[in-house]
Structures are given as C-alpha cells and as structure tokens.
C-alpha cells in the first residue's frame, strides 16, 4: 500500500472542536443555545444508528437536541404537521428529517415543508437551487461539505484540479459537483459528473486528479479505473455479509480499497473517512443556522434564557 490515509475521524474531531467553541461564542454573545431537531420515521436499523449518533454529537457539543421517532406507518400529513410545528419553535434552529422515508410519504413535499432557514441538510429546493447557481451564503449538504473539508485540511485543494464525481444523488453527487464548481474556498475545480449509466466509466474516472465516489455499489471503483497519484474519496457505505463478524456483516465503500491504495496518492477509508465528517458538518450547519436565525432583524423571535425560567439549557 502506498496511498496516504485521509483520517476522517481525526479531522471530524477538529471540526467538532471548532463547533464547540462556536457554540460557546453564540451563547456568550446572544444567550442562545443552538437547537437541532431530528425526525426518524420507520424501522430502518442503519437510519436509527445514524440519527442516534447525530443526537449524541449534538449533546456532546452543547447543542440542544430533540429526536422524534415515528412509526413506519406514519401518514404524510402527520409528518408535515410535525415539521410545521418545528418550524415555529424558537428553540429549534435546525431540522433534519432522516432519509429515506417510507413509501407512503412524499419525500419532496416533506423537504419543501422545512423552513429553508432551518434546513441544516441543505435539501430544500430553494437552498439546493441557490447552491447550484453559485451562492456562497447557503446551507450546504453535510456530506459534500465534509468531503471538501477533508480535502482542504489534508492539503488537497480542489482549485484548478479535475474532479470527477461518480454519482448524481440529491444528497451527495449533485451538491458535490455544485460545491466544487463554486468560486472561492473549496471550489474552482473543473468538474465531471459520471453515474451508473455512464458508458466506459473507467475512461472517465481515470482522468480525475480527485475522484469522489458516491455510487452506492460495493467495490465499484477498481484499481484500473484510477489514475496513478489521484486522490480518492469514498463516500459509499455498503453492508456486505460477513459470517466471521458477530453482526453478520461489515461495512465497505464503493472503492476496492486495498487495490486502489496501490495507485492512489491518498484515500479515505470506510469506515472512518467521510462518515464522521458528515456528522461534524451537521453540527456546524446547525450552529450557522442558529447564528443566522438570531441575528438582529432576523424574522424568527428567540427566547432569552433569562426569560426561560426553569428550562434546561
Ligand atoms: N440519509 C442519508 N444521508 C442523509 C443525510 O445527510 N441527511 C438526511 N436527512 N438523511 C440522510
């Protein structure tokens, strides 16, 4: 193996410490504690684990965190009513509805119901559209933002590089491409987007200085698809059977890690690469939303802690 490991656990801790300091600063300046509401619908075990971790991170950093768990048979109207209540709550600055949602619920209608100012996922069409048109003052989806932070903080500035993004999802591929194209910090790259229907995928990926893979298929990117010396970021998290483990499965990425290590100059592992960064950037987006929502003249009213007799803060 010759590739350097990009340590997402370490860099996520660095970001979390910055958020912790920011939480202290917001409280000192405005008497406000950032509040994150997470909403989980259904029984998907992976989603339960992710949401639990997000709430734990929030509490650990001094944010207020509130989780609502609804059954898999929840009707769309009930979820929409919950989102509207959270929109109106002054203690809540960020709302995250964990995806995917059960089939009877229209994902787009739910995402559109979230107040764009509390959209810490950056999935609301207004925010996604603003990002796609190059806006800088917009909440950016956590995973692509985490990828950019990993690159910048390990000396792999995308500026002027050819970045190939494999995947076109609303959560990763599309915002990833928009972010890399933006002017300024973390952007200014030349960007190609490829996906599952791209013919001769290897021909496209081999042109990448920085290859970002979010295609959702284990080992989809093999050694022959990577240019020697490229930086490889693996966003995939796939469960594959592993009878040798107590759980019966293990997590692998979209990149054939061992063999790609032999050609890449740097690579993110799975787990321990992009995953922890996604969580750290969610905390950072929640803090940013709390600053914006409590700025002078912001449309949302904020309760001062002194008026909040007896409330836990
Ligand atoms: N499901 C998988 N990733 C995400 C994410 O970043 N945000 C939400 N809301 N759901 C997800």
PDB file of C-alpha atoms and ligand atoms in Angstrom:
ATOM      1  CA  UNK A   1       0.000   0.000   0.000  1.00  0.00           C
ATOM      2  CA  UNK A   2       1.353   3.424  -0.891  1.00  0.00           C
ATOM      3  CA  UNK A   3      -1.617   5.795  -0.568  1.00  0.00           C
ATOM      4  CA  UNK A   4      -1.757   8.097   2.466  1.00  0.00           C
ATOM      5  CA  UNK A   5      -4.825   7.556   4.620  1.00  0.00           C
ATOM      6  CA  UNK A   6      -7.132  10.553   4.978  1.00  0.00           C
ATOM      7  CA  UNK A   7      -8.278  10.239   8.576  1.00  0.00           C
ATOM      8  CA  UNK A   8     -11.895  11.378   8.764  1.00  0.00           C
ATOM      9  CA  UNK A   9     -12.166  10.585  12.469  1.00  0.00           C
ATOM     10  CA  UNK A  10      -9.325  12.946  13.341  1.00  0.00           C
ATOM     11  CA  UNK A  11     -10.457  15.767  11.064  1.00  0.00           C
ATOM     12  CA  UNK A  12     -14.075  15.454  12.219  1.00  0.00           C
ATOM     13  CA  UNK A  13     -12.894  15.900  15.809  1.00  0.00           C
ATOM     14  CA  UNK A  14     -11.058  19.044  14.702  1.00  0.00           C
ATOM     15  CA  UNK A  15     -14.263  20.435  13.138  1.00  0.00           C
ATOM     16  CA  UNK A  16     -16.294  19.417  16.210  1.00  0.00           C
ATOM     17  CA  UNK A  17     -13.910  21.324  18.478  1.00  0.00           C
ATOM     18  CA  UNK A  18     -14.390  24.400  16.294  1.00  0.00           C
ATOM     19  CA  UNK A  19     -18.140  23.954  16.596  1.00  0.00           C
ATOM     20  CA  UNK A  20     -17.865  23.563  20.374  1.00  0.00           C
ATOM     21  CA  UNK A  21     -16.004  26.881  20.542  1.00  0.00           C
ATOM     22  CA  UNK A  22     -18.627  28.470  18.283  1.00  0.00           C
ATOM     23  CA  UNK A  23     -21.445  27.197  20.493  1.00  0.00           C
ATOM     24  CA  UNK A  24     -19.748  28.872  23.451  1.00  0.00           C
ATOM     25  CA  UNK A  25     -19.353  32.090  21.464  1.00  0.00           C
ATOM     26  CA  UNK A  26     -23.013  32.171  20.424  1.00  0.00           C
ATOM     27  CA  UNK A  27     -24.124  31.614  23.982  1.00  0.00           C
ATOM     28  CA  UNK A  28     -21.778  34.282  25.322  1.00  0.00           C
ATOM     29  CA  UNK A  29     -22.850  36.823  22.723  1.00  0.00           C
ATOM     30  CA  UNK A  30     -26.569  36.194  22.393  1.00  0.00           C
ATOM     31  CA  UNK A  31     -27.532  33.823  25.188  1.00  0.00           C
ATOM     32  CA  UNK A  32     -28.634  31.281  22.624  1.00  0.00           C
ATOM     33  CA  UNK A  33     -28.095  27.505  22.556  1.00  0.00           C
ATOM     34  CA  UNK A  34     -28.346  26.016  19.047  1.00  0.00           C
ATOM     35  CA  UNK A  35     -31.182  23.516  18.821  1.00  0.00           C
ATOM     36  CA  UNK A  36     -31.312  20.553  16.437  1.00  0.00           C
ATOM     37  CA  UNK A  37     -34.482  18.542  15.844  1.00  0.00           C
ATOM     38  CA  UNK A  38     -34.096  15.151  14.196  1.00  0.00           C
ATOM     39  CA  UNK A  39     -37.027  13.208  12.834  1.00  0.00           C
ATOM     40  CA  UNK A  40     -36.859   9.499  12.150  1.00  0.00           C
ATOM     41  CA  UNK A  41     -39.706   7.614  10.503  1.00  0.00           C
ATOM     42  CA  UNK A  42     -39.734   3.822  10.435  1.00  0.00           C
ATOM     43  CA  UNK A  43     -37.536   0.931  11.494  1.00  0.00           C
ATOM     44  CA  UNK A  44     -34.519   1.075   9.207  1.00  0.00           C
ATOM     45  CA  UNK A  45     -31.709  -0.063  11.530  1.00  0.00           C
ATOM     46  CA  UNK A  46     -28.990   1.955   9.783  1.00  0.00           C
ATOM     47  CA  UNK A  47     -31.081   5.145   9.987  1.00  0.00           C
ATOM     48  CA  UNK A  48     -31.632   4.550  13.716  1.00  0.00           C
ATOM     49  CA  UNK A  49     -27.879   4.257  14.242  1.00  0.00           C
ATOM     50  CA  UNK A  50     -27.160   7.413  12.206  1.00  0.00           C
ATOM     51  CA  UNK A  51     -29.780   9.521  13.969  1.00  0.00           C
ATOM     52  CA  UNK A  52     -28.682   8.316  17.409  1.00  0.00           C
ATOM     53  CA  UNK A  53     -25.123   9.338  16.580  1.00  0.00           C
ATOM     54  CA  UNK A  54     -26.251  12.776  15.384  1.00  0.00           C
ATOM     55  CA  UNK A  55     -28.122  13.393  18.632  1.00  0.00           C
ATOM     56  CA  UNK A  56     -25.206  12.174  20.701  1.00  0.00           C
ATOM     57  CA  UNK A  57     -22.824  14.507  18.849  1.00  0.00           C
ATOM     58  CA  UNK A  58     -25.196  17.420  19.392  1.00  0.00           C
ATOM     59  CA  UNK A  59     -25.463  16.853  23.133  1.00  0.00           C
ATOM     60  CA  UNK A  60     -21.735  16.273  23.416  1.00  0.00           C
ATOM     61  CA  UNK A  61     -21.049  19.677  21.817  1.00  0.00           C
ATOM     62  CA  UNK A  62     -23.538  21.524  23.999  1.00  0.00           C
ATOM     63  CA  UNK A  63     -26.366  21.809  21.483  1.00  0.00           C
ATOM     64  CA  UNK A  64     -29.940  21.172  22.425  1.00  0.00           C
ATOM     65  CA  UNK A  65     -31.083  18.055  20.601  1.00  0.00           C
ATOM     66  CA  UNK A  66     -34.566  16.710  20.211  1.00  0.00           C
ATOM     67  CA  UNK A  67     -35.414  13.484  18.434  1.00  0.00           C
ATOM     68  CA  UNK A  68     -38.892  12.475  17.303  1.00  0.00           C
ATOM     69  CA  UNK A  69     -39.344   8.876  16.218  1.00  0.00           C
ATOM     70  CA  UNK A  70     -42.473   7.967  14.269  1.00  0.00           C
ATOM     71  CA  UNK A  71     -43.733   4.549  13.243  1.00  0.00           C
ATOM     72  CA  UNK A  72     -43.251   3.152   9.735  1.00  0.00           C
ATOM     73  CA  UNK A  73     -46.995   3.549   9.075  1.00  0.00           C
ATOM     74  CA  UNK A  74     -46.993   7.325   9.727  1.00  0.00           C
ATOM     75  CA  UNK A  75     -49.055   9.279   7.212  1.00  0.00           C
ATOM     76  CA  UNK A  76     -47.506  12.147   5.281  1.00  0.00           C
ATOM     77  CA  UNK A  77     -49.935  14.656   6.837  1.00  0.00           C
ATOM     78  CA  UNK A  78     -48.728  13.772  10.334  1.00  0.00           C
ATOM     79  CA  UNK A  79     -45.089  14.260   9.375  1.00  0.00           C
ATOM     80  CA  UNK A  80     -45.883  17.562   7.623  1.00  0.00           C
ATOM     81  CA  UNK A  81     -47.698  18.785  10.746  1.00  0.00           C
ATOM     82  CA  UNK A  82     -44.662  17.896  12.876  1.00  0.00           C
ATOM     83  CA  UNK A  83     -42.314  19.752  10.511  1.00  0.00           C
ATOM     84  CA  UNK A  84     -44.560  22.838  10.662  1.00  0.00           C
ATOM     85  CA  UNK A  85     -44.553  22.735  14.455  1.00  0.00           C
ATOM     86  CA  UNK A  86     -40.749  22.516  14.470  1.00  0.00           C
ATOM     87  CA  UNK A  87     -40.561  25.417  12.004  1.00  0.00           C
ATOM     88  CA  UNK A  88     -42.413  27.544  14.539  1.00  0.00           C
ATOM     89  CA  UNK A  89     -40.343  26.535  17.580  1.00  0.00           C
ATOM     90  CA  UNK A  90     -37.919  29.257  18.560  1.00  0.00           C
ATOM     91  CA  UNK A  91     -35.584  26.865  20.427  1.00  0.00           C
ATOM     92  CA  UNK A  92     -35.062  24.807  17.272  1.00  0.00           C
ATOM     93  CA  UNK A  93     -32.665  26.230  14.668  1.00  0.00           C
ATOM     94  CA  UNK A  94     -32.066  23.120  12.580  1.00  0.00           C
ATOM     95  CA  UNK A  95     -34.441  20.408  11.364  1.00  0.00           C
ATOM     96  CA  UNK A  96     -33.270  17.112   9.897  1.00  0.00           C
ATOM     97  CA  UNK A  97     -35.704  14.529   8.565  1.00  0.00           C
ATOM     98  CA  UNK A  98     -33.711  11.350   8.083  1.00  0.00           C
ATOM     99  CA  UNK A  99     -33.977   9.845   4.598  1.00  0.00           C
ATOM    100  CA  UNK A 100     -35.134   7.546   3.151  1.00  0.00           C
ATOM    101  CA  UNK A 101     -38.768   7.880   4.189  1.00  0.00           C
ATOM    102  CA  UNK A 102     -41.393   5.110   3.971  1.00  0.00           C
ATOM    103  CA  UNK A 103     -43.022   4.803   0.543  1.00  0.00           C
ATOM    104  CA  UNK A 104     -46.380   6.347   1.523  1.00  0.00           C
ATOM    105  CA  UNK A 105     -44.647   9.677   2.277  1.00  0.00           C
ATOM    106  CA  UNK A 106     -43.670  12.106  -0.486  1.00  0.00           C
ATOM    107  CA  UNK A 107     -40.059  12.978   0.259  1.00  0.00           C
ATOM    108  CA  UNK A 108     -40.089  16.160  -1.812  1.00  0.00           C
ATOM    109  CA  UNK A 109     -43.192  17.536  -0.088  1.00  0.00           C
ATOM    110  CA  UNK A 110     -41.591  16.942   3.320  1.00  0.00           C
ATOM    111  CA  UNK A 111     -38.305  18.576   2.359  1.00  0.00           C
ATOM    112  CA  UNK A 112     -40.181  21.557   0.916  1.00  0.00           C
ATOM    113  CA  UNK A 113     -42.118  21.968   4.161  1.00  0.00           C
ATOM    114  CA  UNK A 114     -38.936  22.612   6.164  1.00  0.00           C
ATOM    115  CA  UNK A 115     -38.245  26.314   6.728  1.00  0.00           C
ATOM    116  CA  UNK A 116     -35.241  26.978   4.410  1.00  0.00           C
ATOM    117  CA  UNK A 117     -33.594  28.890   7.289  1.00  0.00           C
ATOM    118  CA  UNK A 118     -33.697  25.708   9.421  1.00  0.00           C
ATOM    119  CA  UNK A 119     -32.725  23.364   6.580  1.00  0.00           C
ATOM    120  CA  UNK A 120     -29.438  22.086   8.008  1.00  0.00           C
ATOM    121  CA  UNK A 121     -29.337  19.354   5.348  1.00  0.00           C
ATOM    122  CA  UNK A 122     -29.452  21.892   2.517  1.00  0.00           C
ATOM    123  CA  UNK A 123     -32.019  19.740   0.676  1.00  0.00           C
ATOM    124  CA  UNK A 124     -34.796  22.334   0.388  1.00  0.00           C
ATOM    125  CA  UNK A 125     -35.160  23.196  -3.314  1.00  0.00           C
ATOM    126  CA  UNK A 126     -34.559  26.881  -2.590  1.00  0.00           C
ATOM    127  CA  UNK A 127     -31.238  26.086  -0.916  1.00  0.00           C
ATOM    128  CA  UNK A 128     -30.282  23.393  -3.441  1.00  0.00           C
ATOM    129  CA  UNK A 129     -31.099  25.811  -6.256  1.00  0.00           C
ATOM    130  CA  UNK A 130     -29.114  28.621  -4.720  1.00  0.00           C
ATOM    131  CA  UNK A 131     -26.111  26.320  -4.277  1.00  0.00           C
ATOM    132  CA  UNK A 132     -26.443  25.191  -7.900  1.00  0.00           C
ATOM    133  CA  UNK A 133     -26.376  28.817  -9.040  1.00  0.00           C
ATOM    134  CA  UNK A 134     -23.197  29.501  -7.081  1.00  0.00           C
ATOM    135  CA  UNK A 135     -24.487  31.182  -3.894  1.00  0.00           C
ATOM    136  CA  UNK A 136     -21.986  31.279  -1.041  1.00  0.00           C
ATOM    137  CA  UNK A 137     -24.376  32.101   1.826  1.00  0.00           C
ATOM    138  CA  UNK A 138     -26.430  28.929   1.710  1.00  0.00           C
ATOM    139  CA  UNK A 139     -26.566  25.759   3.850  1.00  0.00           C
ATOM    140  CA  UNK A 140     -24.600  23.095   2.008  1.00  0.00           C
ATOM    141  CA  UNK A 141     -25.454  19.386   2.323  1.00  0.00           C
ATOM    142  CA  UNK A 142     -23.272  17.883   5.026  1.00  0.00           C
ATOM    143  CA  UNK A 143     -21.610  15.034   3.147  1.00  0.00           C
ATOM    144  CA  UNK A 144     -20.240  17.055   0.216  1.00  0.00           C
ATOM    145  CA  UNK A 145     -19.215  19.832   2.594  1.00  0.00           C
ATOM    146  CA  UNK A 146     -17.424  17.204   4.681  1.00  0.00           C
ATOM    147  CA  UNK A 147     -15.606  15.934   1.596  1.00  0.00           C
ATOM    148  CA  UNK A 148     -14.369  19.435   0.786  1.00  0.00           C
ATOM    149  CA  UNK A 149     -13.166  19.932   4.375  1.00  0.00           C
ATOM    150  CA  UNK A 150     -11.310  16.601   4.238  1.00  0.00           C
ATOM    151  CA  UNK A 151      -9.589  17.671   1.031  1.00  0.00           C
ATOM    152  CA  UNK A 152      -8.676  21.170   2.204  1.00  0.00           C
ATOM    153  CA  UNK A 153      -7.442  20.059   5.604  1.00  0.00           C
ATOM    154  CA  UNK A 154      -5.134  17.425   4.092  1.00  0.00           C
ATOM    155  CA  UNK A 155      -3.574  19.753   1.520  1.00  0.00           C
ATOM    156  CA  UNK A 156      -5.630  18.662  -1.497  1.00  0.00           C
ATOM    157  CA  UNK A 157      -7.255  21.934  -2.533  1.00  0.00           C
ATOM    158  CA  UNK A 158      -9.644  21.207  -5.432  1.00  0.00           C
ATOM    159  CA  UNK A 159      -8.892  24.588  -7.027  1.00  0.00           C
ATOM    160  CA  UNK A 160      -7.666  24.057 -10.599  1.00  0.00           C
ATOM    161  CA  UNK A 161      -7.924  20.270 -10.299  1.00  0.00           C
ATOM    162  CA  UNK A 162     -10.021  17.945 -12.400  1.00  0.00           C
ATOM    163  CA  UNK A 163     -12.548  16.427 -10.005  1.00  0.00           C
ATOM    164  CA  UNK A 164     -14.663  13.518 -11.168  1.00  0.00           C
ATOM    165  CA  UNK A 165     -17.790  12.869  -9.104  1.00  0.00           C
ATOM    166  CA  UNK A 166     -19.330   9.429  -9.557  1.00  0.00           C
ATOM    167  CA  UNK A 167     -22.995   9.610  -8.529  1.00  0.00           C
ATOM    168  CA  UNK A 168     -25.813  12.085  -9.108  1.00  0.00           C
ATOM    169  CA  UNK A 169     -27.922  11.883  -5.953  1.00  0.00           C
ATOM    170  CA  UNK A 170     -29.520  14.879  -4.311  1.00  0.00           C
ATOM    171  CA  UNK A 171     -27.665  14.059  -1.066  1.00  0.00           C
ATOM    172  CA  UNK A 172     -24.142  13.753  -2.472  1.00  0.00           C
ATOM    173  CA  UNK A 173     -23.396  13.788  -6.213  1.00  0.00           C
ATOM    174  CA  UNK A 174     -25.272  16.902  -7.350  1.00  0.00           C
ATOM    175  CA  UNK A 175     -24.387  19.194  -4.434  1.00  0.00           C
ATOM    176  CA  UNK A 176     -20.818  17.845  -4.547  1.00  0.00           C
ATOM    177  CA  UNK A 177     -20.467  18.999  -8.144  1.00  0.00           C
ATOM    178  CA  UNK A 178     -22.021  22.406  -7.343  1.00  0.00           C
ATOM    179  CA  UNK A 179     -19.699  22.924  -4.398  1.00  0.00           C
ATOM    180  CA  UNK A 180     -16.562  22.070  -6.366  1.00  0.00           C
ATOM    181  CA  UNK A 181     -17.660  24.416  -9.154  1.00  0.00           C
ATOM    182  CA  UNK A 182     -18.337  27.354  -6.856  1.00  0.00           C
ATOM    183  CA  UNK A 183     -15.931  30.264  -6.829  1.00  0.00           C
ATOM    184  CA  UNK A 184     -13.646  30.532  -3.805  1.00  0.00           C
ATOM    185  CA  UNK A 185     -12.649  28.294  -0.900  1.00  0.00           C
ATOM    186  CA  UNK A 186     -13.093  24.593  -1.674  1.00  0.00           C
ATOM    187  CA  UNK A 187     -14.224  25.303  -5.231  1.00  0.00           C
ATOM    188  CA  UNK A 188     -12.724  26.485  -8.532  1.00  0.00           C
ATOM    189  CA  UNK A 189     -12.351  22.925  -9.785  1.00  0.00           C
ATOM    190  CA  UNK A 190     -13.030  21.517 -13.223  1.00  0.00           C
ATOM    191  CA  UNK A 191     -15.846  19.054 -12.611  1.00  0.00           C
ATOM    192  CA  UNK A 192     -17.096  15.990 -14.419  1.00  0.00           C
ATOM    193  CA  UNK A 193     -20.133  14.096 -13.116  1.00  0.00           C
ATOM    194  CA  UNK A 194     -20.466  10.424 -14.021  1.00  0.00           C
ATOM    195  CA  UNK A 195     -23.038   7.894 -12.832  1.00  0.00           C
ATOM    196  CA  UNK A 196     -24.367   4.366 -13.183  1.00  0.00           C
ATOM    197  CA  UNK A 197     -25.375   4.953 -16.821  1.00  0.00           C
ATOM    198  CA  UNK A 198     -22.050   6.435 -17.905  1.00  0.00           C
ATOM    199  CA  UNK A 199     -20.530   4.186 -20.592  1.00  0.00           C
ATOM    200  CA  UNK A 200     -16.889   3.232 -20.090  1.00  0.00           C
ATOM    201  CA  UNK A 201     -16.894   4.656 -16.573  1.00  0.00           C
ATOM    202  CA  UNK A 202     -13.212   3.791 -16.109  1.00  0.00           C
ATOM    203  CA  UNK A 203     -12.233   6.042 -19.001  1.00  0.00           C
ATOM    204  CA  UNK A 204     -13.888   8.972 -17.215  1.00  0.00           C
ATOM    205  CA  UNK A 205     -12.651   8.188 -13.695  1.00  0.00           C
ATOM    206  CA  UNK A 206      -9.072   7.728 -14.943  1.00  0.00           C
ATOM    207  CA  UNK A 207      -8.996  11.420 -15.874  1.00  0.00           C
ATOM    208  CA  UNK A 208      -9.549  12.516 -12.270  1.00  0.00           C
ATOM    209  CA  UNK A 209      -6.948  14.270 -10.145  1.00  0.00           C
ATOM    210  CA  UNK A 210      -9.520  13.972  -7.355  1.00  0.00           C
ATOM    211  CA  UNK A 211     -12.029  11.129  -7.627  1.00  0.00           C
ATOM    212  CA  UNK A 212     -15.138  11.257  -5.431  1.00  0.00           C
ATOM    213  CA  UNK A 213     -17.239   8.115  -5.488  1.00  0.00           C
ATOM    214  CA  UNK A 214     -20.848   8.028  -4.273  1.00  0.00           C
ATOM    215  CA  UNK A 215     -22.492   5.413  -6.426  1.00  0.00           C
ATOM    216  CA  UNK A 216     -23.793   3.059  -3.715  1.00  0.00           C
ATOM    217  CA  UNK A 217     -22.248  -0.147  -5.059  1.00  0.00           C
ATOM    218  CA  UNK A 218     -19.525  -2.064  -3.176  1.00  0.00           C
ATOM    219  CA  UNK A 219     -16.133  -2.134  -4.891  1.00  0.00           C
ATOM    220  CA  UNK A 220     -17.481  -0.317  -7.994  1.00  0.00           C
ATOM    221  CA  UNK A 221     -14.183   1.508  -8.498  1.00  0.00           C
ATOM    222  CA  UNK A 222     -11.225  -0.764  -9.075  1.00  0.00           C
ATOM    223  CA  UNK A 223      -7.505  -0.132  -9.447  1.00  0.00           C
ATOM    224  CA  UNK A 224      -7.583   0.126 -13.252  1.00  0.00           C
ATOM    225  CA  UNK A 225     -10.130   2.986 -13.002  1.00  0.00           C
ATOM    226  CA  UNK A 226      -7.820   5.290 -11.030  1.00  0.00           C
ATOM    227  CA  UNK A 227      -5.042   7.484 -12.386  1.00  0.00           C
ATOM    228  CA  UNK A 228      -1.734   6.890 -10.571  1.00  0.00           C
ATOM    229  CA  UNK A 229      -1.319   9.585  -7.916  1.00  0.00           C
ATOM    230  CA  UNK A 230      -5.008  10.534  -7.778  1.00  0.00           C
ATOM    231  CA  UNK A 231      -6.725  11.433  -4.508  1.00  0.00           C
ATOM    232  CA  UNK A 232      -9.697   9.118  -3.912  1.00  0.00           C
ATOM    233  CA  UNK A 233     -12.643   9.959  -1.650  1.00  0.00           C
ATOM    234  CA  UNK A 234     -15.019   7.067  -0.986  1.00  0.00           C
ATOM    235  CA  UNK A 235     -18.483   8.205   0.102  1.00  0.00           C
ATOM    236  CA  UNK A 236     -20.052   4.745  -0.117  1.00  0.00           C
ATOM    237  CA  UNK A 237     -21.277   2.831   2.917  1.00  0.00           C
ATOM    238  CA  UNK A 238     -22.411  -0.664   1.943  1.00  0.00           C
ATOM    239  CA  UNK A 239     -23.244  -3.576   4.205  1.00  0.00           C
ATOM    240  CA  UNK A 240     -21.888  -6.864   2.945  1.00  0.00           C
ATOM    241  CA  UNK A 241     -22.358 -10.287   4.542  1.00  0.00           C
ATOM    242  CA  UNK A 242     -19.514 -11.373   6.782  1.00  0.00           C
ATOM    243  CA  UNK A 243     -20.258 -14.501   8.795  1.00  0.00           C
ATOM    244  CA  UNK A 244     -16.968 -14.048  10.694  1.00  0.00           C
ATOM    245  CA  UNK A 245     -18.423 -10.952  12.414  1.00  0.00           C
ATOM    246  CA  UNK A 246     -20.767 -11.030  15.369  1.00  0.00           C
ATOM    247  CA  UNK A 247     -23.155  -8.736  13.492  1.00  0.00           C
ATOM    248  CA  UNK A 248     -23.010 -10.942  10.381  1.00  0.00           C
ATOM    249  CA  UNK A 249     -21.997  -8.009   8.175  1.00  0.00           C
ATOM    250  CA  UNK A 250     -19.308  -5.420   7.668  1.00  0.00           C
ATOM    251  CA  UNK A 251     -19.208  -2.002   6.065  1.00  0.00           C
ATOM    252  CA  UNK A 252     -17.326  -1.427   2.833  1.00  0.00           C
ATOM    253  CA  UNK A 253     -17.113   1.544   0.499  1.00  0.00           C
ATOM    254  CA  UNK A 254     -17.718   1.963  -3.225  1.00  0.00           C
ATOM    255  CA  UNK A 255     -13.970   1.697  -3.864  1.00  0.00           C
ATOM    256  CA  UNK A 256     -11.942  -1.512  -3.837  1.00  0.00           C
ATOM    257  CA  UNK A 257      -9.799  -0.101  -1.059  1.00  0.00           C
ATOM    258  CA  UNK A 258      -6.821  -2.498  -0.942  1.00  0.00           C
ATOM    259  CA  UNK A 259      -6.052  -2.459  -4.652  1.00  0.00           C
ATOM    260  CA  UNK A 260      -6.775   1.257  -5.165  1.00  0.00           C
ATOM    261  CA  UNK A 261      -4.343   2.042  -2.317  1.00  0.00           C
ATOM    262  CA  UNK A 262      -1.601   0.784  -4.605  1.00  0.00           C
ATOM    263  CA  UNK A 263      -2.184   3.512  -7.212  1.00  0.00           C
ATOM    264  CA  UNK A 264      -3.768   6.459  -5.375  1.00  0.00           C
ATOM    265  CA  UNK A 265      -1.651   9.047  -3.539  1.00  0.00           C
ATOM    266  CA  UNK A 266      -4.278   9.495  -0.795  1.00  0.00           C
ATOM    267  CA  UNK A 267      -7.539   7.751   0.039  1.00  0.00           C
ATOM    268  CA  UNK A 268     -10.343   7.819   2.605  1.00  0.00           C
ATOM    269  CA  UNK A 269     -11.118   4.572   4.435  1.00  0.00           C
ATOM    270  CA  UNK A 270     -14.612   3.170   5.091  1.00  0.00           C
ATOM    271  CA  UNK A 271     -15.483   3.415   7.902  1.00  0.00           C
ATOM    272  CA  UNK A 272     -13.562   6.355   9.352  1.00  0.00           C
ATOM    273  CA  UNK A 273     -13.413   8.580   6.278  1.00  0.00           C
ATOM    274  CA  UNK A 274     -16.358  10.653   5.077  1.00  0.00           C
ATOM    275  CA  UNK A 275     -18.946   9.362   7.611  1.00  0.00           C
ATOM    276  CA  UNK A 276     -17.684  11.215  10.695  1.00  0.00           C
ATOM    277  CA  UNK A 277     -17.300  14.382   8.613  1.00  0.00           C
ATOM    278  CA  UNK A 278     -20.973  14.313   7.628  1.00  0.00           C
ATOM    279  CA  UNK A 279     -21.909  14.350  11.306  1.00  0.00           C
ATOM    280  CA  UNK A 280     -19.444  17.127  12.134  1.00  0.00           C
ATOM    281  CA  UNK A 281     -20.754  19.339   9.332  1.00  0.00           C
ATOM    282  CA  UNK A 282     -24.322  18.816  10.529  1.00  0.00           C
ATOM    283  CA  UNK A 283     -23.285  20.334  13.840  1.00  0.00           C
ATOM    284  CA  UNK A 284     -21.567  23.174  12.018  1.00  0.00           C
ATOM    285  CA  UNK A 285     -24.667  23.837   9.849  1.00  0.00           C
ATOM    286  CA  UNK A 286     -26.853  23.886  12.968  1.00  0.00           C
ATOM    287  CA  UNK A 287     -24.575  26.421  14.623  1.00  0.00           C
ATOM    288  CA  UNK A 288     -24.590  28.576  11.476  1.00  0.00           C
ATOM    289  CA  UNK A 289     -28.399  28.404  11.323  1.00  0.00           C
ATOM    290  CA  UNK A 290     -28.614  29.476  14.970  1.00  0.00           C
ATOM    291  CA  UNK A 291     -26.382  32.497  14.294  1.00  0.00           C
ATOM    292  CA  UNK A 292     -28.414  33.468  11.230  1.00  0.00           C
ATOM    293  CA  UNK A 293     -31.799  32.997  12.885  1.00  0.00           C
ATOM    294  CA  UNK A 294     -30.853  35.049  15.919  1.00  0.00           C
ATOM    295  CA  UNK A 295     -29.186  37.916  14.066  1.00  0.00           C
ATOM    296  CA  UNK A 296     -30.618  41.392  14.590  1.00  0.00           C
ATOM    297  CA  UNK A 297     -33.620  41.765  12.352  1.00  0.00           C
ATOM    298  CA  UNK A 298     -33.983  38.010  11.717  1.00  0.00           C
ATOM    299  CA  UNK A 299     -37.581  37.043  11.108  1.00  0.00           C
ATOM    300  CA  UNK A 300     -37.570  34.466  13.912  1.00  0.00           C
ATOM    301  CA  UNK A 301     -38.033  35.507  17.537  1.00  0.00           C
ATOM    302  CA  UNK A 302     -35.670  33.996  20.062  1.00  0.00           C
ATOM    303  CA  UNK A 303     -36.413  33.468  23.714  1.00  0.00           C
ATOM    304  CA  UNK A 304     -33.690  34.797  26.002  1.00  0.00           C
ATOM    305  CA  UNK A 305     -32.536  32.187  28.546  1.00  0.00           C
ATOM    306  CA  UNK A 306     -33.310  34.618  31.380  1.00  0.00           C
ATOM    307  CA  UNK A 307     -36.969  34.576  30.367  1.00  0.00           C
ATOM    308  CA  UNK A 308     -36.862  30.843  30.201  1.00  0.00           C
ATOM    309  CA  UNK A 309     -37.272  30.152  33.903  1.00  0.00           C
ATOM    310  CA  UNK A 310     -36.694  26.534  34.760  1.00  0.00           C
ATOM    311  CA  UNK A 311     -35.954  25.415  31.222  1.00  0.00           C
ATOM    312  CA  UNK A 312     -32.990  23.114  30.776  1.00  0.00           C
ATOM    313  CA  UNK A 313     -30.359  24.696  28.613  1.00  0.00           C
TER     314      UNK A 313
HETATM  315  N1  LIG B   1     -29.778   9.773   4.734  1.00  0.00           N
HETATM  316  C1  LIG B   1     -28.512   9.504   4.342  1.00  0.00           C
HETATM  317  N2  LIG B   1     -27.737  10.613   4.438  1.00  0.00           N
HETATM  318  C2  LIG B   1     -28.541  11.602   4.896  1.00  0.00           C
HETATM  319  C3  LIG B   1     -28.302  12.980   5.192  1.00  0.00           C
HETATM  320  O1  LIG B   1     -27.209  13.527   5.043  1.00  0.00           O
HETATM  321  N3  LIG B   1     -29.394  13.663   5.647  1.00  0.00           N
HETATM  322  C4  LIG B   1     -30.622  13.086   5.810  1.00  0.00           C
HETATM  323  N4  LIG B   1     -31.614  13.853   6.234  1.00  0.00           N
HETATM  324  N5  LIG B   1     -30.861  11.823   5.511  1.00  0.00           N
HETATM  325  C5  LIG B   1     -29.823  11.083   5.068  1.00  0.00           C
END
